[in-house]
Amino acid sequence: MSLPNHFELLATDGNARTGRLTTPHGAVRTPAFMPVGTAGAMKGMHWREVRDAGADIVLGNTYHLMLRPGAERIAALGGLQTFTGWNGPMLTDSGGFQVMSLSELRKVSENAVTFRSHIDGAKVELSPERSIEVQRLLGSDIAMQMDECVRLPAERDDIERAMRLSLRWAERSKRAFETAPAGYMLFGIVQGGDVPELRRRSAEALVEIGFHGYAIGGLAVGEPQAVMLAMIEETAPVLSADRPRYLMGVGTPEDILEAVARGIDMFDCVMPTRNGRHGVAFTRFGPVNLRNARHADDPRPLDEESAWPSARSYSRAYLHHLVKSGETLGAMLLSEINIAYYQQLMQDIRAAIAGDRFEDFQKQTRADWARGDIAAKP
């Protein structure tokens, strides 16, 4: 059974698309990159900086938030947007990936996943129904179905078992979501590892079930980029063209360009803030490692043409000093510079698609990355 559609496709250029997704907390311009606020906070950044950088939507993590401070507590305090102060569109994942990746002691059954909390060792059961309940208590605009994600490489039998279980959980997730208020959305998640046939079968079955949008999960988990792109090519054409398509956990600027060219509308990744905390800035020159000694005496800014003030205002020498000294300010500045770069990239992608020049934009962007950083100061 189909669900109401809140996505408007505005323009296409080849397989690349730009559109608008309307949520209870505002509109999301697509293609969109969602900064990750795992535990209800963006590491090293204030929410106003995330908004000023151009983000329309952010991601919260069901697993972490249900364990601390607790979904019921957040609901009593007004929901995740009020609790955090973001007050904009928010997507929450189902918690399934974190259960698989963070919990050493876990048991997967038809009914649920049982695991030990990484915080205090308490035994927790997460079923599709509980996952949806938690996400509704959080008040996220977009909830994700409960699924099982298998790390690659894996045996086909294990991949198919997880894919089939995820489909059964998709049906249960949809039934549990039926009481959600109008305007809120539930996305299904395509699984199937690196097996094209399983990817297609998963996508076809999810479209038959019917969701507000569709995600491609189980990628960016260790497989080569070529495998990821091949699975997108197998999957995206099967998904409803009038619904948003979300590639989970991706990724690098190059990954995003490639995925947009294959029809993907939404992305999320911890990379901008994580790399910022480790001294790496994303720029139009490609990644720049501020730990390198070449920056120690360089009075020039990171990028004098950047639209983001911090990329223009602070010298490379100062950023290098902050990073090498372990100063918190260094991680904060590079995190905001990276989030701003990603949002500028998405803005430029949307404009290129709308202007029917996405292919030229890809070529120019890759050429800029290939030229690399400016020469070291003599």
Coordinates of N, CA, C and O in Angstrom, one line a residue, residues 43-45 276-277 318 321-336:
K43 N 29.3 17.2 17.1 CA 30.5 17.2 17.8 C 31.3 18.5 17.4 O 31.7 18.7 16.2
G44 N 31.6 19.3 18.4 CA 32.5 20.5 18.2 C 31.8 21.7 17.5 O 32.4 22.7 17.2
M45 N 30.4 21.6 17.3 CA 29.7 22.7 16.7 C 28.4 23.0 17.4 O 27.8 22.1 17.9
G276 N 37.6 16.6 10.8 CA 38.0 17.9 11.4 C 38.7 17.7 12.7 O 39.7 18.4 13.0
R277 N 38.2 16.7 13.5 CA 38.8 16.5 14.8 C 40.2 15.9 14.7 O 41.0 15.9 15.6
Y318 N 48.1 29.2 12.1 CA 47.4 29.1 13.4 C 46.6 27.8 13.5 O 46.6 27.2 14.5
H321 N 49.0 25.2 14.3 CA 49.3 25.3 15.8 C 48.2 24.7 16.6 O 48.5 23.9 17.6
L322 N 47.0 25.0 16.4 CA 45.9 24.5 17.2 C 45.8 23.0 17.1 O 45.6 22.3 18.1
V323 N 46.0 22.4 15.9 CA 45.9 21.0 15.7 C 47.0 20.3 16.4 O 46.8 19.3 17.2
K324 N 48.2 20.8 16.2 CA 49.4 20.1 16.8 C 49.4 20.2 18.4 O 49.9 19.4 19.1
S325 N 48.8 21.3 18.9 CA 48.7 21.5 20.3 C 47.5 20.8 21.0 O 47.4 20.8 22.2
G326 N 46.7 20.2 20.1 CA 45.5 19.5 20.7 C 44.5 20.4 21.2 O 43.7 20.0 22.1
E327 N 44.5 21.7 20.8 CA 43.5 22.6 21.3 C 42.1 22.3 20.7 O 42.0 22.1 19.5
T328 N 41.1 22.4 21.6 CA 39.7 22.1 21.1 C 39.3 23.0 20.0 O 38.5 22.6 19.1
L329 N 39.8 24.2 20.0 CA 39.4 25.2 19.0 C 39.7 24.7 17.6 O 39.0 25.0 16.6
G330 N 40.9 24.0 17.5 CA 41.3 23.5 16.2 C 40.2 22.5 15.6 O 39.8 22.6 14.4
A331 N 39.8 21.6 16.4 CA 38.8 20.6 16.0 C 37.5 21.3 15.7 O 36.8 21.0 14.7
M332 N 37.1 22.3 16.5 CA 35.9 23.1 16.2 C 35.9 23.8 14.9 O 35.0 23.7 14.1
L333 N 37.0 24.5 14.6 CA 37.1 25.3 13.4 C 37.1 24.4 12.2 O 36.4 24.7 11.2
L334 N 37.9 23.3 12.2 CA 38.0 22.5 11.1 C 36.6 21.7 10.8 O 36.3 21.5 9.7
S335 N 35.9 21.4 11.9 CA 34.6 20.7 11.8 C 33.7 21.7 11.1 O 32.9 21.2 10.2
E336 N 33.6 22.9 11.5 CA 32.7 23.8 10.9 C 33.1 24.1 9.4 O 32.2 24.3 8.5

